[in-house]
Short mmCIF file of C-alpha atoms and ligand atoms in Angstrom, two decimals:
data_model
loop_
_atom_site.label_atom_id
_atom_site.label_comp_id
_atom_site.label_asym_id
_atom_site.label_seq_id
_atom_site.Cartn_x
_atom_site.Cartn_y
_atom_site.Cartn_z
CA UNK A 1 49.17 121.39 65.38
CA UNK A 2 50.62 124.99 65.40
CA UNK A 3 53.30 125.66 63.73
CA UNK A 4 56.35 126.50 66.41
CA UNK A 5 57.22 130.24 65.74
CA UNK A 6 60.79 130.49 64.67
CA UNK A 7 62.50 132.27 66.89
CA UNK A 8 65.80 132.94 67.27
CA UNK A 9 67.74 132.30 70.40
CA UNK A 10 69.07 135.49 71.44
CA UNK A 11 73.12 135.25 71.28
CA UNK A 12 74.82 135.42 74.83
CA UNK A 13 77.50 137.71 74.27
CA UNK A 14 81.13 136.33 75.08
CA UNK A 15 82.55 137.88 78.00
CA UNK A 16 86.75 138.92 78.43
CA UNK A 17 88.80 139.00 81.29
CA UNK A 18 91.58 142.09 80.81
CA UNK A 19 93.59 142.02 83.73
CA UNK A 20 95.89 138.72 84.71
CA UNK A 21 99.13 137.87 85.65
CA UNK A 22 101.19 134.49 85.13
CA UNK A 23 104.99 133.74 86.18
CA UNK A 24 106.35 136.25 83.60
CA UNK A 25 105.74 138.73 86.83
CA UNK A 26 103.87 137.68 90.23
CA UNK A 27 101.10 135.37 88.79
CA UNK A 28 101.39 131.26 89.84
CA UNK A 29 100.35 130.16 86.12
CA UNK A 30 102.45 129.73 83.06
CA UNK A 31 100.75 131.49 80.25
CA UNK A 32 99.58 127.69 78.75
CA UNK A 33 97.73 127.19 81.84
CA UNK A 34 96.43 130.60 82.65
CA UNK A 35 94.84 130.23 78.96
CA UNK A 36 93.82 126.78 79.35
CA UNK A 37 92.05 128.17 82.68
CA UNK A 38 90.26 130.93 80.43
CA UNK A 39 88.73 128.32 78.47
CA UNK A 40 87.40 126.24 80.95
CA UNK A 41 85.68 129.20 82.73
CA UNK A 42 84.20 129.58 79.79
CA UNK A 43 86.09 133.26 78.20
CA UNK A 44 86.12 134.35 74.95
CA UNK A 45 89.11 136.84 75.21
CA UNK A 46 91.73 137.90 77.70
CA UNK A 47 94.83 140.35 78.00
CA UNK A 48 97.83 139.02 80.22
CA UNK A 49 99.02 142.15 81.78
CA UNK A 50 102.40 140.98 83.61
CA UNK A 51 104.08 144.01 85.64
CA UNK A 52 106.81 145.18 83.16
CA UNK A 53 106.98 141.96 81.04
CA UNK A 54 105.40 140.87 77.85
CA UNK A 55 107.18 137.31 77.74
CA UNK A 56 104.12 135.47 78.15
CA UNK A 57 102.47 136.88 75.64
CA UNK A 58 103.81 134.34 72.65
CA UNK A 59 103.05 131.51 74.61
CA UNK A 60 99.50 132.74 75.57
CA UNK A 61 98.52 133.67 72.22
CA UNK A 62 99.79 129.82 70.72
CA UNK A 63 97.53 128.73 73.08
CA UNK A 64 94.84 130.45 72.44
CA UNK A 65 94.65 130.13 69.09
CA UNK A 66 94.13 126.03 69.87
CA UNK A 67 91.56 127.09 72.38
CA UNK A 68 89.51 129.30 70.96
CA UNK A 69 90.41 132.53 72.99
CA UNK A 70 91.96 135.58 72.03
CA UNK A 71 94.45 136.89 73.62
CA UNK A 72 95.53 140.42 73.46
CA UNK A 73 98.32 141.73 74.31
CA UNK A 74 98.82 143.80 77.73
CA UNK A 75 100.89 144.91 80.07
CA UNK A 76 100.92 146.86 83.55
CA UNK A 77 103.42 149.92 84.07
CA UNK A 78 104.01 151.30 87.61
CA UNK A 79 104.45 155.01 87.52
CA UNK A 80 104.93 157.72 90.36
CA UNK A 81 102.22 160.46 90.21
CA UNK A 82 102.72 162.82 93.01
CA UNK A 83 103.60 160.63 95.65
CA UNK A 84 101.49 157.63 95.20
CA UNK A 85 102.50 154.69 93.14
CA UNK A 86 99.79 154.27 90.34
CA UNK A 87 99.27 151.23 88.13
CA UNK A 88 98.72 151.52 83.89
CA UNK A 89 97.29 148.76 81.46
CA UNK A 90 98.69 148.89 78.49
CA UNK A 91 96.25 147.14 75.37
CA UNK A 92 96.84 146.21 71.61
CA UNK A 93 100.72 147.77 71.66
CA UNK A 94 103.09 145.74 69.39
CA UNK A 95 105.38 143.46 72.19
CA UNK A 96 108.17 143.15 69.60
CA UNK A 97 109.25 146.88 69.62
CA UNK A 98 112.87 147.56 69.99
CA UNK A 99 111.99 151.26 72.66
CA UNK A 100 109.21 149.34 74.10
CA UNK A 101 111.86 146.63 75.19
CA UNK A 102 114.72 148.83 76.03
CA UNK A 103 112.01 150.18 78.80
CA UNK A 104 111.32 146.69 80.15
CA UNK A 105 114.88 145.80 80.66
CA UNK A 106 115.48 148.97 82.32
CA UNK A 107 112.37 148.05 84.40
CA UNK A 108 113.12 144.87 85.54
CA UNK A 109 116.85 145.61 86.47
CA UNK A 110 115.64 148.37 88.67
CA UNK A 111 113.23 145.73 90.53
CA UNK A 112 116.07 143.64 91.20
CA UNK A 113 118.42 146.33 92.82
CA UNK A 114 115.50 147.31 94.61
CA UNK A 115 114.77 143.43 96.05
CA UNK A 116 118.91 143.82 96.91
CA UNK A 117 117.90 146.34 99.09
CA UNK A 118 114.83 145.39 100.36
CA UNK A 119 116.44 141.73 101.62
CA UNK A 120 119.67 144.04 103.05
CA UNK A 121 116.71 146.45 105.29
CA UNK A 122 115.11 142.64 106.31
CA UNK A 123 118.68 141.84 107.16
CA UNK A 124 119.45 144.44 109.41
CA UNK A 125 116.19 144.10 111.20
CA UNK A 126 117.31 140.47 111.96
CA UNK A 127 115.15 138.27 109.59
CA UNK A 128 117.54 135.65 108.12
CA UNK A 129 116.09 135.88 104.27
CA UNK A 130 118.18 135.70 101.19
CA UNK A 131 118.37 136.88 97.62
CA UNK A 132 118.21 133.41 96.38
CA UNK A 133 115.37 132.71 98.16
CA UNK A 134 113.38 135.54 96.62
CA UNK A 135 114.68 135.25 92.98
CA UNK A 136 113.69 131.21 93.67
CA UNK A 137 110.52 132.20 93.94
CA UNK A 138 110.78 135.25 91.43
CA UNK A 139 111.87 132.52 88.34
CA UNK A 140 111.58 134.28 84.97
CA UNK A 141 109.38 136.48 86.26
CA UNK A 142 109.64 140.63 86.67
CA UNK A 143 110.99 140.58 90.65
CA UNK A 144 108.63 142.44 93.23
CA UNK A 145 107.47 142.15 96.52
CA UNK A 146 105.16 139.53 96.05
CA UNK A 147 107.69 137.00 95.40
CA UNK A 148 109.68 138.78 98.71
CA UNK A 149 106.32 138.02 100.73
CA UNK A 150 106.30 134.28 99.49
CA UNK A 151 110.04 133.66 100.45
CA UNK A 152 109.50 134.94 104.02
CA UNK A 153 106.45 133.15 103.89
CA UNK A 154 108.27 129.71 102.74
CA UNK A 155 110.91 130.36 105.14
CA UNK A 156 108.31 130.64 108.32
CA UNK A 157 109.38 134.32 108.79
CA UNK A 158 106.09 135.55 108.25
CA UNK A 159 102.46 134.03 109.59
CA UNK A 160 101.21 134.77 106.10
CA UNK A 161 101.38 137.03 103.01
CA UNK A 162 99.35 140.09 104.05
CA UNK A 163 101.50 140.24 106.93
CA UNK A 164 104.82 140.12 105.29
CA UNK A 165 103.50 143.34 103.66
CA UNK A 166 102.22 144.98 107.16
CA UNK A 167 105.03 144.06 109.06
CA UNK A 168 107.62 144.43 106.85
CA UNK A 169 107.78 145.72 103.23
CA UNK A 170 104.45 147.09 102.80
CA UNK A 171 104.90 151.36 102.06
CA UNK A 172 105.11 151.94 105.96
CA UNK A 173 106.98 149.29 106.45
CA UNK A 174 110.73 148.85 107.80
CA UNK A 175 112.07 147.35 105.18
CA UNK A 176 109.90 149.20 102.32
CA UNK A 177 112.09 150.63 99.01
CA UNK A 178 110.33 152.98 96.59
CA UNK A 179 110.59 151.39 93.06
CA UNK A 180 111.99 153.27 90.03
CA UNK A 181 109.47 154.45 87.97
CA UNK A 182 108.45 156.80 84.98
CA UNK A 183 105.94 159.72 85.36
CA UNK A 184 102.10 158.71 84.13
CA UNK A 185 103.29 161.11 80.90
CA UNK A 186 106.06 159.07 80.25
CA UNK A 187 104.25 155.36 80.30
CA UNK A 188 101.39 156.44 78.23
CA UNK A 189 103.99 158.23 75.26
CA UNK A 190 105.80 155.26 75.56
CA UNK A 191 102.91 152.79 74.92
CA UNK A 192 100.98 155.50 72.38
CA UNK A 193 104.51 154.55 70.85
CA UNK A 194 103.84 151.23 70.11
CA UNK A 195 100.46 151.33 69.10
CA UNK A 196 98.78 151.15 72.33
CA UNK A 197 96.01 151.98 74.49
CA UNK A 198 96.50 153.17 78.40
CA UNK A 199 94.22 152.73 81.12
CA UNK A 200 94.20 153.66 84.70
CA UNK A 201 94.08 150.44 86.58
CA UNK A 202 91.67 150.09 89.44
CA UNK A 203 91.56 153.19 90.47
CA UNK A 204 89.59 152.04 93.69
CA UNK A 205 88.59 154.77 96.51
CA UNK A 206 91.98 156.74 96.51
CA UNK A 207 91.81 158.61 92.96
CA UNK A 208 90.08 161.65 93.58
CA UNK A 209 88.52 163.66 90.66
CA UNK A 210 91.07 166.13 90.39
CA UNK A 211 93.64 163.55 89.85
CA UNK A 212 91.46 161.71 88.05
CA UNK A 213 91.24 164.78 85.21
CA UNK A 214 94.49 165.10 85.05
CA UNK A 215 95.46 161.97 84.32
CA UNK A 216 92.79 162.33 81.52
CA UNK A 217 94.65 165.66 80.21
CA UNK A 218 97.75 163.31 80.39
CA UNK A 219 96.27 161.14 77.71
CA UNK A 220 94.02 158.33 79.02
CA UNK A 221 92.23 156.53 76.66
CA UNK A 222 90.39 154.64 79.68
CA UNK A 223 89.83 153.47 82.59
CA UNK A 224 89.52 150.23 84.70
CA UNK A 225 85.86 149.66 85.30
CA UNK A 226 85.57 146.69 86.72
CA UNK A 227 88.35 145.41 89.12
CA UNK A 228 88.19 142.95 92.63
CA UNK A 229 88.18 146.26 94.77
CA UNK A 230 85.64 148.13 92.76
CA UNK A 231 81.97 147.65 94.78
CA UNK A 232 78.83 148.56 92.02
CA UNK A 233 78.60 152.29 93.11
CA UNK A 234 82.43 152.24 92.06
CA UNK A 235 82.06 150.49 88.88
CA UNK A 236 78.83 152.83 88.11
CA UNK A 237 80.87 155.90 89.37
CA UNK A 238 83.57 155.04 86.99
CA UNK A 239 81.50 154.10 84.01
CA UNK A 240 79.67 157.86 84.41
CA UNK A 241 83.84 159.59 83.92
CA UNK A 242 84.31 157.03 81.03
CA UNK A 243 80.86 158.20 79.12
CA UNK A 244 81.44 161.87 80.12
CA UNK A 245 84.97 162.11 79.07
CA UNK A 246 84.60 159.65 76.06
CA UNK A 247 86.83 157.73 76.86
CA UNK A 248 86.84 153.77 77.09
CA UNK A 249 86.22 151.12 79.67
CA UNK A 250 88.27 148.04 81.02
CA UNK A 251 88.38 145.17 82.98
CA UNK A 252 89.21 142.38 84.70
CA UNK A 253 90.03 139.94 87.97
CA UNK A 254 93.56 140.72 88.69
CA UNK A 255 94.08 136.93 88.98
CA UNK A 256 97.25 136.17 90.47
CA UNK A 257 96.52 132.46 91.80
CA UNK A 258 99.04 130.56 94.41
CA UNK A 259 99.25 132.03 97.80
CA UNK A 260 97.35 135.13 96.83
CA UNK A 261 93.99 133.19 97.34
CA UNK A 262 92.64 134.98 94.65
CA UNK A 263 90.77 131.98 92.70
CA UNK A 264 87.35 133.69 93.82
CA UNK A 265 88.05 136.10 91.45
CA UNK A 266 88.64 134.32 88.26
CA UNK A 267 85.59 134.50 85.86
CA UNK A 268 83.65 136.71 88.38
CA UNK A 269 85.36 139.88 87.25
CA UNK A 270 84.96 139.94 83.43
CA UNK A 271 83.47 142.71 80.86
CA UNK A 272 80.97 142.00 77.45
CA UNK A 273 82.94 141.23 74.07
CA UNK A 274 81.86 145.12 72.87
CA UNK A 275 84.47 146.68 75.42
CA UNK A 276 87.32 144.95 73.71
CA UNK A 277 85.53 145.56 70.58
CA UNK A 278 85.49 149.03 71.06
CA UNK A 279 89.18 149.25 71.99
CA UNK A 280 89.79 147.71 68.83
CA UNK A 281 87.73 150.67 66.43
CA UNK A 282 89.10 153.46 68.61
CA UNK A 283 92.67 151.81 67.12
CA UNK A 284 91.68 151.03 63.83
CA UNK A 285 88.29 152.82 63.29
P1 AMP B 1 105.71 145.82 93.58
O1 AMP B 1 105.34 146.08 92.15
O2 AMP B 1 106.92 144.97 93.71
O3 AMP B 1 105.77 147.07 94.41
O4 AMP B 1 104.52 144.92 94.19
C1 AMP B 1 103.23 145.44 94.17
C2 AMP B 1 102.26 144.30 94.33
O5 AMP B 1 102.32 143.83 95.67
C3 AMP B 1 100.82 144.75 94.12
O6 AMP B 1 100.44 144.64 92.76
C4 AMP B 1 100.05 143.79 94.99
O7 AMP B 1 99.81 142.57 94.28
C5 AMP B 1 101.02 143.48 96.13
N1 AMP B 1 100.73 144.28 97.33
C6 AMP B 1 101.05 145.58 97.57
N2 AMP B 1 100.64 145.96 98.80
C7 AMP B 1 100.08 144.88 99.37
C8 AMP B 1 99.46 144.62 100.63
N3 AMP B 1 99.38 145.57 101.57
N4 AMP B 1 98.97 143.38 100.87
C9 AMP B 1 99.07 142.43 99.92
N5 AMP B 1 99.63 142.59 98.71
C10 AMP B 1 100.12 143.81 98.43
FE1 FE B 2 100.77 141.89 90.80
FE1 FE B 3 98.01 146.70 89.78
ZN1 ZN B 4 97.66 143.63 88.23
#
């Protein structure tokens, strides 16, 4: 009989999820189950990015360890570029650093005036919702809208979550409130700070390339690649500024879970091991 030629099975490479969100900010998942979830769909590595909180990030990483994924530490940073509100990923910064802190408490207290004045604007227009309500649904969590949209949508003030945000506090709506934030220059000194890496998160259809170049001269190291409201011609689009401007690539699902109905996205929005790997020599060479 012929000898079987040995061959060997060509390794599947391990794929990462870089963008998710558990109750530390607007995400339904503790950290232990939003890691536990990784595992069962099967990922090799993820980065929690809570909106100005890294106080899953402990929890997530003891849990990974006794799963088998890596978890890296993240975080996404709201700042105001021109007029828009644009979202940064922060990757690989140290989450124990005293001015990285100071920033996040700062943060967060500024979300919760602003939810203060968001529930008095609901007031006034005569929907009967309450602080408590919100910061019920809010927990331990970084307070934003989200967790404003679930209240009025646990209260029966709203038909459902998208239209809390059209009728109400989405940016044209009555009861909108701008949120404080720091300039794109200031977010990515602060995270450079701390040993980090920033990213433009899903930039989507409204970055055009002139902003997109200067918030390269600002000092990018990447960008989100693939993201939930990135079709292929984006992703491709994106990848081209990435390899032009060497920079790196990211992403992720943006997995909130609960009333979001965002479970479609969980494991379908994931990058190859080498993008985290080459986060990781760009750091440390
Ligand atoms: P905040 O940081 O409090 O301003 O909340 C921003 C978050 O609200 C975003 O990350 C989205 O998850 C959500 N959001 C913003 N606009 C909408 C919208 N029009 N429909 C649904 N969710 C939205
Ligand atoms: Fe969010
Ligand atoms: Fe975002
Ligand atoms: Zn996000």
């Amino acid at each position: 009989m012929e000898e079987r030629e040995q061959r060997e099975t060509p390794s599947v490479e391990g794929r990462a999820d870089l963008h998710l969100h558990t109750t530390f900010s607007d995400g339904a998942l503790t950290p232990h189950e939003l890691v536990k979830r990784a595992h069962d769909a099967g990922l090799k590595s993820i980065a929690i990015t809570d909106h100005d909180h890294v106080g899953a990030l402990e929890e997530a990483a003891e849990t990974g360890k006794s799963f088998g994924v890596e978890v890296i530490s993240g975080l996404e940073l709201s700042v105001t570029f021109g007029d828009r509100d644009v979202h940064i990923l922060a990757y690989f910064f140290d989450p124990t650093d005293k001015t990285l802190l100071e920033y996040l408490d700062v943060f967060r207290r500024e979300r919760l005036r602003r939810a203060e004045k968001i529930v008095e604007k609901l007031n006034k227009i005569n929907i009967p919702i309450t602080l408590d309500a919100v910061l019920e649904q809010a927990g331990e969590g970084s307070v934003g809208r989200p967790h404003i949209a679930n209240a009025l949508l646990e209260e029966g003030l709203t038909g459902s979550y998208h239209e809390a945000f059209i009728k109400y506090i989405g940016q044209n709506g009555p009861a909108y409130e701008k949120k404080f934030q720091v300039s794109p220059e200031e977010a990515i000194r602060l995270i450079s700070s701390c040993g980090g890496l920033s990213f433009l998160a899903h930039p989507g259809k409204y970055t055009s390339e002139a902003e997109l170049l200067d918030l390269i001269k600002k000092g990018l190291d990447g960008i989100e690649v693939v993201h939930p409201s990135h079709n292929e011609s984006r992703q491709e689009y994106y990848r081209g500024v990435v390899n032009q401007y060497f920079l790196l690539e990211s992403g992720g699902s943006d997995f909130h879970g609960g009333k979001k109905n965002d479970d479609y996205a969980f494991g379908a929005f994931v990058v190859p091991l080498h993008v985290v790997e080459a986060m990781r020599s760009r750091l440390f060479g």
